[in-house]
Tab-separated table of C-alpha atoms in Angstrom:
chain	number	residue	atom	x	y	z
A	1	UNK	CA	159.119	49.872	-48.986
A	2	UNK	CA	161.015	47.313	-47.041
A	3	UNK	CA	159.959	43.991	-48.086
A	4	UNK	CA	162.603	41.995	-45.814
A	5	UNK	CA	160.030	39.253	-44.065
A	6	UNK	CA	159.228	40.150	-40.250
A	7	UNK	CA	159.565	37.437	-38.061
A	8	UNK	CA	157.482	38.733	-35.606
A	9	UNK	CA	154.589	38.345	-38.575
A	10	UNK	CA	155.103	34.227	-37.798
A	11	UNK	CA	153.952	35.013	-34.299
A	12	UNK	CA	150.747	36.865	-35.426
A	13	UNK	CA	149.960	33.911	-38.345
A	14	UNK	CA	149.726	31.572	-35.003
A	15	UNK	CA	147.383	34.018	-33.151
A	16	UNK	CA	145.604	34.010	-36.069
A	17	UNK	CA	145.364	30.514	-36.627
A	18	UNK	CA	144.824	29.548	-33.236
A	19	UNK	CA	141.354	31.647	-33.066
A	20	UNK	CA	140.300	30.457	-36.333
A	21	UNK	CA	140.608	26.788	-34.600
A	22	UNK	CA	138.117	27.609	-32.405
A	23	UNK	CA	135.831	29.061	-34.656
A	24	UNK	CA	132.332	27.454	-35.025
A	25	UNK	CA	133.047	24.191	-37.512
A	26	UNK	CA	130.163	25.645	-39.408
A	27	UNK	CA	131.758	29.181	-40.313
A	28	UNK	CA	135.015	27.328	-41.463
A	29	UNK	CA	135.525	25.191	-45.027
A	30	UNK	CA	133.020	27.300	-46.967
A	31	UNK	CA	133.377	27.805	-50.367
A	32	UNK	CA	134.734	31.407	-50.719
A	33	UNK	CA	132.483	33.643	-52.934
A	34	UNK	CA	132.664	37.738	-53.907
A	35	UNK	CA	130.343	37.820	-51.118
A	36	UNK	CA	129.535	34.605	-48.610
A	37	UNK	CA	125.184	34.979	-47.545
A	38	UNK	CA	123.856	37.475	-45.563
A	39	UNK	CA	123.636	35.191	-42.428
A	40	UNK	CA	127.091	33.958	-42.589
A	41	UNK	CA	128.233	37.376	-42.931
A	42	UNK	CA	126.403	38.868	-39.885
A	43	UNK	CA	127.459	35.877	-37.983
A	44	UNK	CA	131.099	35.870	-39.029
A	45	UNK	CA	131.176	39.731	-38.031
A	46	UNK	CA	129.610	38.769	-34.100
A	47	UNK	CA	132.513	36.063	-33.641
A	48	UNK	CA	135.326	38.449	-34.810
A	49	UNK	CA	133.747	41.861	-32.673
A	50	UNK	CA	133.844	39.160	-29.464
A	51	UNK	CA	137.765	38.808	-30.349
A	52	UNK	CA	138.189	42.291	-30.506
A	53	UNK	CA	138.785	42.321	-34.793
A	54	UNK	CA	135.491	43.374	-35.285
A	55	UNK	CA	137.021	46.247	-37.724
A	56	UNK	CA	140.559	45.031	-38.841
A	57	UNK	CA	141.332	47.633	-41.182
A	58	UNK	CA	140.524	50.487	-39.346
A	59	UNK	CA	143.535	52.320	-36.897
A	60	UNK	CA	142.622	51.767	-33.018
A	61	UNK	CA	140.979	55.521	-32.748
A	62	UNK	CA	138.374	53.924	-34.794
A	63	UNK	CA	137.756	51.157	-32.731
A	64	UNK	CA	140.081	48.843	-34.966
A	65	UNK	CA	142.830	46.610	-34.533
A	66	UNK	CA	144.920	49.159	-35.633
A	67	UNK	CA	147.397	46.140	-37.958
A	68	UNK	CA	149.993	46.486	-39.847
A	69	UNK	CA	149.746	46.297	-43.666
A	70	UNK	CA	151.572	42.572	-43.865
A	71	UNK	CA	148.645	42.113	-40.501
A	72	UNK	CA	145.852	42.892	-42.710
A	73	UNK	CA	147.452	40.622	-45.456
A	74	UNK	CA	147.906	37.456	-43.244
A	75	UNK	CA	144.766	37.537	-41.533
A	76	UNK	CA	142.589	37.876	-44.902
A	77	UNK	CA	145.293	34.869	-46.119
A	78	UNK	CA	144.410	32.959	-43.082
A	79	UNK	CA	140.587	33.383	-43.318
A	80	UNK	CA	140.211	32.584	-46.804
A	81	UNK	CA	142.536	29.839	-46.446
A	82	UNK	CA	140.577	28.614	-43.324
A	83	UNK	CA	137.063	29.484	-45.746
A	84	UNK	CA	135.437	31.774	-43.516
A	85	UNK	CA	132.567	34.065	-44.709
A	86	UNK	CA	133.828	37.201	-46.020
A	87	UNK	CA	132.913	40.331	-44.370
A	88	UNK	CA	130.870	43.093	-45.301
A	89	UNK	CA	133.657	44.983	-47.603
A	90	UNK	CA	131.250	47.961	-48.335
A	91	UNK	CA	131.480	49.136	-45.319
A	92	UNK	CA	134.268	48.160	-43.461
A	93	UNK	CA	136.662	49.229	-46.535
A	94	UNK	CA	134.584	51.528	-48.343
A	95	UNK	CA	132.200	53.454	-45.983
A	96	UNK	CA	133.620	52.957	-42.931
A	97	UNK	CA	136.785	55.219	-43.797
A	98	UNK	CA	134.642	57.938	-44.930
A	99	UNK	CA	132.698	57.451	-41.613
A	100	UNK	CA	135.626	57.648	-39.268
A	101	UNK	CA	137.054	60.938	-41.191
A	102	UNK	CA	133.638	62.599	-41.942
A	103	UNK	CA	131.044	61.453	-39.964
A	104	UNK	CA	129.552	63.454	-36.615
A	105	UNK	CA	128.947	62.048	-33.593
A	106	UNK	CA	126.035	61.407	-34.153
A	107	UNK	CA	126.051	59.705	-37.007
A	108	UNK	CA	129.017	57.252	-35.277
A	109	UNK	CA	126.435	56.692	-33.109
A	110	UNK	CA	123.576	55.823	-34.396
A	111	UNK	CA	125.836	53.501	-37.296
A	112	UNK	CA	129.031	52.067	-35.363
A	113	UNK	CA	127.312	49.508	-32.897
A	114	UNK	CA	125.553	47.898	-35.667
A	115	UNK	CA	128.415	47.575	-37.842
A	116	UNK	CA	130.822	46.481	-35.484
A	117	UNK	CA	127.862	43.792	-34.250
A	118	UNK	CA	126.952	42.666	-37.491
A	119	UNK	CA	123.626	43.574	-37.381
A	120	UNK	CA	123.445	46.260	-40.383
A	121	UNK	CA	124.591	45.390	-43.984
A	122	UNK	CA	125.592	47.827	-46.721
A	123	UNK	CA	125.264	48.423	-50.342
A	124	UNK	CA	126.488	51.113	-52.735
A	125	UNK	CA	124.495	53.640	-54.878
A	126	UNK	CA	127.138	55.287	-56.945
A	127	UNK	CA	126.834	53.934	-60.397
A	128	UNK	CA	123.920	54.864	-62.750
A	129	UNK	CA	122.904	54.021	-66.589
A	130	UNK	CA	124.029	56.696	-67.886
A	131	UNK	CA	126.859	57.374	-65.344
A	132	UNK	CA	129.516	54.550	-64.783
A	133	UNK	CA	132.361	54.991	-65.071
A	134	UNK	CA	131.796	58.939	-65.970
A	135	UNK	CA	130.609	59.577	-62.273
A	136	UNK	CA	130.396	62.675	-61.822
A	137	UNK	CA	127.241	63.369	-64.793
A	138	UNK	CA	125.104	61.308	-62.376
A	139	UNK	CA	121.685	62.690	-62.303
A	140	UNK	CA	119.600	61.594	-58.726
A	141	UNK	CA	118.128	64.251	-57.749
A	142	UNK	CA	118.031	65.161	-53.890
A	143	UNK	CA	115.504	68.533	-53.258
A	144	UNK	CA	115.678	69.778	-49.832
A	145	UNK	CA	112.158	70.150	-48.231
A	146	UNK	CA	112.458	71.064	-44.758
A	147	UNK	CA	114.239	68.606	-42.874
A	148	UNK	CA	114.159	65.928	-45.221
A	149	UNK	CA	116.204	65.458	-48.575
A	150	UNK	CA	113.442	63.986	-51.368
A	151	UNK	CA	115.763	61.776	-53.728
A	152	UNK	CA	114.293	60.837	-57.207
A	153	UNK	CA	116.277	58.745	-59.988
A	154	UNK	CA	118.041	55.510	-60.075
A	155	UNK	CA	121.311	53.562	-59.767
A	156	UNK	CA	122.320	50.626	-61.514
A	157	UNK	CA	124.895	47.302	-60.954
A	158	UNK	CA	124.331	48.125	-57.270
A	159	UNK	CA	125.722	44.601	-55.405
A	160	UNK	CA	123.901	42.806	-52.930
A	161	UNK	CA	121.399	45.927	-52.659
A	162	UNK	CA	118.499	43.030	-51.836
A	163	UNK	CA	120.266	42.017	-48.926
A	164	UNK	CA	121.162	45.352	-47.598
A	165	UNK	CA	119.952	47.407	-44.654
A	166	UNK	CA	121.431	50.351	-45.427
A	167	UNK	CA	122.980	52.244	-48.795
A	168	UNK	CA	125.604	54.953	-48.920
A	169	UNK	CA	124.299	57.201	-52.289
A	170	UNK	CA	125.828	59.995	-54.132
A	171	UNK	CA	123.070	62.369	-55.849
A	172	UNK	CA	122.753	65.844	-57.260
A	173	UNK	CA	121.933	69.002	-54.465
A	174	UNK	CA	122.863	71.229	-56.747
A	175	UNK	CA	121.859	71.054	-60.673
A	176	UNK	CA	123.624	74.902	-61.026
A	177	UNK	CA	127.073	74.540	-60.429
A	178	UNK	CA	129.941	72.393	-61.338
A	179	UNK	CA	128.756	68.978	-61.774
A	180	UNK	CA	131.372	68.028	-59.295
A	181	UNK	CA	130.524	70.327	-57.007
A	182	UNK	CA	126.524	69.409	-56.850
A	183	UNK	CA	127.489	66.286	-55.974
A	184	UNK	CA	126.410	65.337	-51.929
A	185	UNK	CA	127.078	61.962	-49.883
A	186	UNK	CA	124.097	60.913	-48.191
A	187	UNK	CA	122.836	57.983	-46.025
A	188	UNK	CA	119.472	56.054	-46.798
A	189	UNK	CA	117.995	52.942	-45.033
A	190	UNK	CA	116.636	50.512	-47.189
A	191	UNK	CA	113.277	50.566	-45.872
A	192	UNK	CA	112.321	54.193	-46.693
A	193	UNK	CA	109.071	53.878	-48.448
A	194	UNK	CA	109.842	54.671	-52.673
A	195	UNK	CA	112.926	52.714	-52.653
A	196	UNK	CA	112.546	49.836	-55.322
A	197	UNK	CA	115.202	47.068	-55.549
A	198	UNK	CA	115.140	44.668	-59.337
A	199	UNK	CA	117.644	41.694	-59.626
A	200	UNK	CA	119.918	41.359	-62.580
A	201	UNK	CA	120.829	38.199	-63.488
A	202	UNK	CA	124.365	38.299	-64.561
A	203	UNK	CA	126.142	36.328	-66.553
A	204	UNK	CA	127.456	33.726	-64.079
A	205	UNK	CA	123.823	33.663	-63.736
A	206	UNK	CA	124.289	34.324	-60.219
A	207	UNK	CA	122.013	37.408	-58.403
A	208	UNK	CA	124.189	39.599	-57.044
A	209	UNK	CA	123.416	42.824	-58.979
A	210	UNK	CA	120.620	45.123	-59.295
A	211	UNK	CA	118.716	48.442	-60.349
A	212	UNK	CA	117.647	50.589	-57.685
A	213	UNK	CA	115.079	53.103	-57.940
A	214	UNK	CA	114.097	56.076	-55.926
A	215	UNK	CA	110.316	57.855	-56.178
A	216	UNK	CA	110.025	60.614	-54.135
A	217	UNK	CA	112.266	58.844	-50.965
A	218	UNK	CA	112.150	61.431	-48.092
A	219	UNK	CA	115.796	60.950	-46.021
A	220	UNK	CA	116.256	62.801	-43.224
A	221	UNK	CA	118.831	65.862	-43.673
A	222	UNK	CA	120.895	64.086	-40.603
A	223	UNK	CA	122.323	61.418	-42.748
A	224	UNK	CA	124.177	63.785	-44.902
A	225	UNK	CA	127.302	63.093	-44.544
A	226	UNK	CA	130.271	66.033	-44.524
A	227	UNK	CA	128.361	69.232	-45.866
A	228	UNK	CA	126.158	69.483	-49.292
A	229	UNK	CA	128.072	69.481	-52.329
A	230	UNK	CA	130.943	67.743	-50.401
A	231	UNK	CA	129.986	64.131	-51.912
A	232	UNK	CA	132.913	64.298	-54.647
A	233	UNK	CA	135.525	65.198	-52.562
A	234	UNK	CA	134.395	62.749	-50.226
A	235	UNK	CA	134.118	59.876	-52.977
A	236	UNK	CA	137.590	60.824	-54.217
A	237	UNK	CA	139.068	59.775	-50.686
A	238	UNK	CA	136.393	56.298	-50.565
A	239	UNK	CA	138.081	55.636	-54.348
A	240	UNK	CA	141.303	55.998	-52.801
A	241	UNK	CA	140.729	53.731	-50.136
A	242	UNK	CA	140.016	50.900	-53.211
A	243	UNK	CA	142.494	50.076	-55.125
A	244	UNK	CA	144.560	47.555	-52.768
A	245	UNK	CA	141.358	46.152	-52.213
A	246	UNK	CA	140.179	45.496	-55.319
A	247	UNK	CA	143.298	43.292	-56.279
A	248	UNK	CA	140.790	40.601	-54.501
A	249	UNK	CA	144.411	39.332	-53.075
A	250	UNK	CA	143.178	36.708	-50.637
A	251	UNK	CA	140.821	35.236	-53.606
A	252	UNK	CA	143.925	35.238	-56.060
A	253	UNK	CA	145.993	33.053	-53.660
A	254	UNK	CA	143.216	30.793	-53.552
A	255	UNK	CA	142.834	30.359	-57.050
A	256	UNK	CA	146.289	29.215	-56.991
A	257	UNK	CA	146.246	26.861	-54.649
A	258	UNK	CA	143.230	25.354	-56.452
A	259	UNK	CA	145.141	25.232	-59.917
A	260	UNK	CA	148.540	23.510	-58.406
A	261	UNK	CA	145.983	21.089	-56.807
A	262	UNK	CA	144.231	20.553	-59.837
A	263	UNK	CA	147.189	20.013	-61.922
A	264	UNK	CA	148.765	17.607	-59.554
A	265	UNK	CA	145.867	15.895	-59.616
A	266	UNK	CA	144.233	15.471	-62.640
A	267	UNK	CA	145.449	13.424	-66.002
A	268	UNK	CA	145.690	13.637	-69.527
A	269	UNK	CA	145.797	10.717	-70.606
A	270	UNK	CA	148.687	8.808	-68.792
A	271	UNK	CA	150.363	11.797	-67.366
A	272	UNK	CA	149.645	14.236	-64.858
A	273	UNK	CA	148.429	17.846	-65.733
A	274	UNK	CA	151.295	19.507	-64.194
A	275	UNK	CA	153.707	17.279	-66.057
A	276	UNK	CA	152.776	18.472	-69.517
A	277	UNK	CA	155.542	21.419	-70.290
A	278	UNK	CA	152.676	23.835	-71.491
A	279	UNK	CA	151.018	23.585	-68.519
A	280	UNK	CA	153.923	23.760	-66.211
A	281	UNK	CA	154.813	26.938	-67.752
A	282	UNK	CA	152.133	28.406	-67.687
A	283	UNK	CA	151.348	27.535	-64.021
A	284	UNK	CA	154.627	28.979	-63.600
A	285	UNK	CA	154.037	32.337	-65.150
A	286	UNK	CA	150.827	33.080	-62.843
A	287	UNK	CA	153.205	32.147	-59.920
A	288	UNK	CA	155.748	34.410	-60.606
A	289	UNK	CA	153.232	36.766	-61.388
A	290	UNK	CA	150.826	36.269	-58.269
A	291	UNK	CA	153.981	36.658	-55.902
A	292	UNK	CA	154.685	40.038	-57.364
A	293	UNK	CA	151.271	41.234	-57.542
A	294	UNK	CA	151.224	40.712	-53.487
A	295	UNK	CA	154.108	43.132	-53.164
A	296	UNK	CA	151.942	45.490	-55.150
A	297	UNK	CA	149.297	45.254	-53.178
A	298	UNK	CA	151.413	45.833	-50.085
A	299	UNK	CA	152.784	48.893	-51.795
A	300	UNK	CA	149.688	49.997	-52.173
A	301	UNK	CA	147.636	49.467	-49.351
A	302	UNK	CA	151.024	51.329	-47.485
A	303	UNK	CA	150.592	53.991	-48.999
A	304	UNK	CA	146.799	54.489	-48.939
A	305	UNK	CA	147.108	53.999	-45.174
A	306	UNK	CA	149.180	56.747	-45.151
A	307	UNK	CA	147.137	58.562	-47.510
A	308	UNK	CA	150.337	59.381	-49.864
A	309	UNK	CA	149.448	60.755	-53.593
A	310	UNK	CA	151.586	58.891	-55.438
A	311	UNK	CA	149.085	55.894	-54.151
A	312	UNK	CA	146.835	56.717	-56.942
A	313	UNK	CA	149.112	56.457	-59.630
A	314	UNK	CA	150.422	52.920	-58.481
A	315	UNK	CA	146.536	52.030	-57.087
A	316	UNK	CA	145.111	52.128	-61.130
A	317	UNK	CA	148.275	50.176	-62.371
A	318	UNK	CA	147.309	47.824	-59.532
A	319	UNK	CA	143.704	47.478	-60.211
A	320	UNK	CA	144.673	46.673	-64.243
A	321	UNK	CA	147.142	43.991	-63.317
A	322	UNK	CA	145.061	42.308	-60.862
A	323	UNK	CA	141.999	42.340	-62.388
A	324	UNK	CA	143.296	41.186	-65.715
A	325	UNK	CA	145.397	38.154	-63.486
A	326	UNK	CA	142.057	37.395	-62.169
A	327	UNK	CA	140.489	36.723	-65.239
A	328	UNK	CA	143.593	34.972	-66.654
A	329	UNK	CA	143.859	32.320	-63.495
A	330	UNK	CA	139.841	31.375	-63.687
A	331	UNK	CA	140.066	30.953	-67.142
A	332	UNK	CA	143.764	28.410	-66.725
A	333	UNK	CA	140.733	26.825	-64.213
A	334	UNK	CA	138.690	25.963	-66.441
A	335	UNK	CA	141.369	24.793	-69.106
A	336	UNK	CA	142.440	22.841	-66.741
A	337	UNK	CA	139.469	21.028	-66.201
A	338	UNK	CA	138.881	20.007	-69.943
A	339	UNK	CA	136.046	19.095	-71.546
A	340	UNK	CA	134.027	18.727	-67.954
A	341	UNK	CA	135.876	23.168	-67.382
A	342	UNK	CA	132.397	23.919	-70.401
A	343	UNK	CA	129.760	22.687	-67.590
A	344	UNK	CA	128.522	25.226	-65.640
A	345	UNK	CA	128.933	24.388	-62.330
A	346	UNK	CA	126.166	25.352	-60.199
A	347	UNK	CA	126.882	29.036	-57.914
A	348	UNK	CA	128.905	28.207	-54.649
A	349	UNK	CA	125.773	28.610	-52.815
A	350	UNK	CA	122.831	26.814	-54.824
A	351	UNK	CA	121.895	23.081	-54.220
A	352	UNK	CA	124.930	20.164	-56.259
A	353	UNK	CA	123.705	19.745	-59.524
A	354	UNK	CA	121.711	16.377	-60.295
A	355	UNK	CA	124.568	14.611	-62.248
A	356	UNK	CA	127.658	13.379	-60.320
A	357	UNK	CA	130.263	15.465	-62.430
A	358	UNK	CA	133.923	14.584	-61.821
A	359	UNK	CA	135.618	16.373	-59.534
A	360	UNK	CA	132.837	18.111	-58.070
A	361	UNK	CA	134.111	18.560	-55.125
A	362	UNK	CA	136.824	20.493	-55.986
A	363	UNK	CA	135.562	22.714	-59.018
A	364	UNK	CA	132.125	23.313	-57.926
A	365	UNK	CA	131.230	27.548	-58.904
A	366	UNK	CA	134.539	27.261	-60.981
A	367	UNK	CA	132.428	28.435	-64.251
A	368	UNK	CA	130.824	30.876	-62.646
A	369	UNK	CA	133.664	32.399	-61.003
A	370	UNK	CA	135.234	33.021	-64.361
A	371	UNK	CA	132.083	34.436	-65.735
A	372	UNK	CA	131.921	36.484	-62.577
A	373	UNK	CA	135.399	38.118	-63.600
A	374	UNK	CA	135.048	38.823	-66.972
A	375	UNK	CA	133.737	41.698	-65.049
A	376	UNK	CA	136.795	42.529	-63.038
A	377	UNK	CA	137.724	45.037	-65.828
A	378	UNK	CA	135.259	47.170	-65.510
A	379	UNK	CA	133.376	47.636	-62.364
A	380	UNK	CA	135.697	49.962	-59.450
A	381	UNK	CA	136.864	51.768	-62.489
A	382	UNK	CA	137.591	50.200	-65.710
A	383	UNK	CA	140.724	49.479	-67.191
A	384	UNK	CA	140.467	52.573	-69.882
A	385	UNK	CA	140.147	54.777	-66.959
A	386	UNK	CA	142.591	53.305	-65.013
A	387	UNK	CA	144.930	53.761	-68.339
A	388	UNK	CA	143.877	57.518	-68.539
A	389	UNK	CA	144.463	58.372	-64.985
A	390	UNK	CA	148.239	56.618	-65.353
A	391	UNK	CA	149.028	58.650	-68.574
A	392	UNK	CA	147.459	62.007	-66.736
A	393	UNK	CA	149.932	61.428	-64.094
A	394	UNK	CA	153.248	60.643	-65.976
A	395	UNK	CA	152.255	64.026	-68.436
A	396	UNK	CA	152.329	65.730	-65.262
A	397	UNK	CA	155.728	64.400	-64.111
């Protein structure tokens, strides 16, 4: 890959940058979280479908903007930088892929004018207790009576289920066969009657995740997506479609601005943070290492866009290093706030705490955010898996 800079990518940062100045002074200067609230998302997603980005990681047979790689990159740079709300990335990274390649007609149209106008959120149903990261031994059953599926069983860590409308769930068609092939991809709104959603309070003590159970939920054979026992195959390409985005890139960048800020800012003592030598290097390492982590990522994301094999090889090396970095650059955040980096600052999105902590302002979630990625190992595959599927592939070279 070519990573000589494209000048005509300056041009684009200024389109960029001149929309986001006339974007509502309310949807601008958030504080950027996994996931911003369910109103700022469906509002975000109106203002960018009226500019015509409504989907800009999709190609423009899809009703996308149809960017470039180092596109994609500089507008999610420019947004977080700018603190928009994040979009909905379950289905406009995830879901919206497998819609575009497997989806009928039909289905496109009863499920693209909502998502394009913000008005339909998603969640995921993939995981289960018994079935992380082992996938393919999940056991939600789907029985086909008539013209209905009848799904039974549960899923578990499934984000932001409470505020979706809709969830994309893989569950078992056929008990008999392969358990990889009895595996079927189907779509279920959230208000079918038997669908049960129950919080779990993590350990940033934040509610994003939850357990979702299914008792006797009739879904109508339509929202099958592709044909039955077609839901691994299927999953393989929505996995495939992950890895780039999993890095979190955006997020990472601003994690580094806030830690040069931070250390040119706060003291120890007489000096300045970023004038004591152990700090400096180390703020020096995640530099070096940030800036080659984002030609990963373009690497990546290049070659999942052209749906290249050799993507899944450097896609699990990618989702190790990143997620480890993450957790590495929240924890130098809360080092670098001392003695005040042990309060738990309150989530981005709950009321200031009573007590006028120092520098409030400027590390308010920062606890949470590293509690938050502790978890950045494991959930999209963890890092044991990712470790197997690289040492599968070189033994095959």
């Amino acid at each position: 890959m070519d990573f000589t800079p494209d000048s005509s990518l300056a041009e684009f940062r200024q389109e960029v940058r001149r929309f986001l100045q006339d974007v509502p002074a309310d949807l601008k200067g958030l504080r950027r979280a996994t996931r911003s609230p369910r109103e700022e998302v469906m509002r975000w997603q109106k203002v960018l479908n009226e500019r015509g980005w409504g989907a800009p990681y999709w190609a423009k047979e899809h009703g996308g903007t149809g960017w470039t790689v180092p596109q994609i990159l500089v507008f999610d740079d420019e947004c977080s930088a700018a603190g928009t709300p994040t979009q909905d990335g379950f289905v406009h990274k995830l879901l919206g892929p497998v819609l575009n390649a497997f989806a009928s007609p039909e289905q496109k149209a009863q499920h693209m004018p909502a998502i394009f106008n913000g008005e339909r959120l998603w969640c995921q149903g993939f995981s289960e207790p018994g079935s992380g990261s082992d996938l393919a031994s999940l056991q939600t059953r789907a029985v086909r009576d008539g013209d209905h599926y009848v799904v039974n069983g549960q899923k578990i860590w499934t984000s932001y289920a409470h505020h979706a409308d809709w969830i994309f769930l893989l569950v078992r068609t056929n008990p008999d066969v392969k358990k990889q092939a009895g595996i079927s991809f189907l779509l279920v709104d959230m208000k079918t009657p038997g669908i049960t959603v129950r919080p779990i309070r993590s350990i940033d003590d934040a509610h994003h995740l939850n357990e979702t159970f299914f008792d006797n939920v009739r879904v109508p054979v339509g929202n099958l997506i592709g044909m039955e026992g077609q839901g691994w195959s299927i999953t393989k390409f929505l996995l495939n479609n992950e890895h780039a985005t999993a890095a979190d890139l955006p997020e990472l960048k601003r994690y580094m601005r806030e830690l040069k800020l931070f250390a040119s800012t706060l003291h120890v003592g007489d000096r300045l943070l970023l004038e004591r030598p152990e700090f400096a290097l180390k703020l020096a390492r995640l530099d070096a290492e940030l800036q080659a982590l984002e030609m990963l990522v373009q690497r990546v994301a290049r070659l999942e866009q052209e749906h290249r094999p050799e993507s899944h090889t450097l896609g699990s090396m990618l989702k190790i290093r990143a997620t480890e970095f993450q957790q590495r650059i929240t924890e130098a955040h809360v080092e670098a706030l001392g003695d005040y980096g042990a309060i738990a600052y309150p989530h981005p999105h709950e009321p200031n705490p009573p007590a006028n902590y120092p520098l409030q302002t400027l590390a308010n979630g920062i606890a949470n955010e590293m509690f938050f990625r502790r978890a950045s190992t494991i959930y999209g595959g963890t890092s044991e898996v990712q470790r197997g599927i690289i040492a599968k592939m070189l033994f095959q070279l």
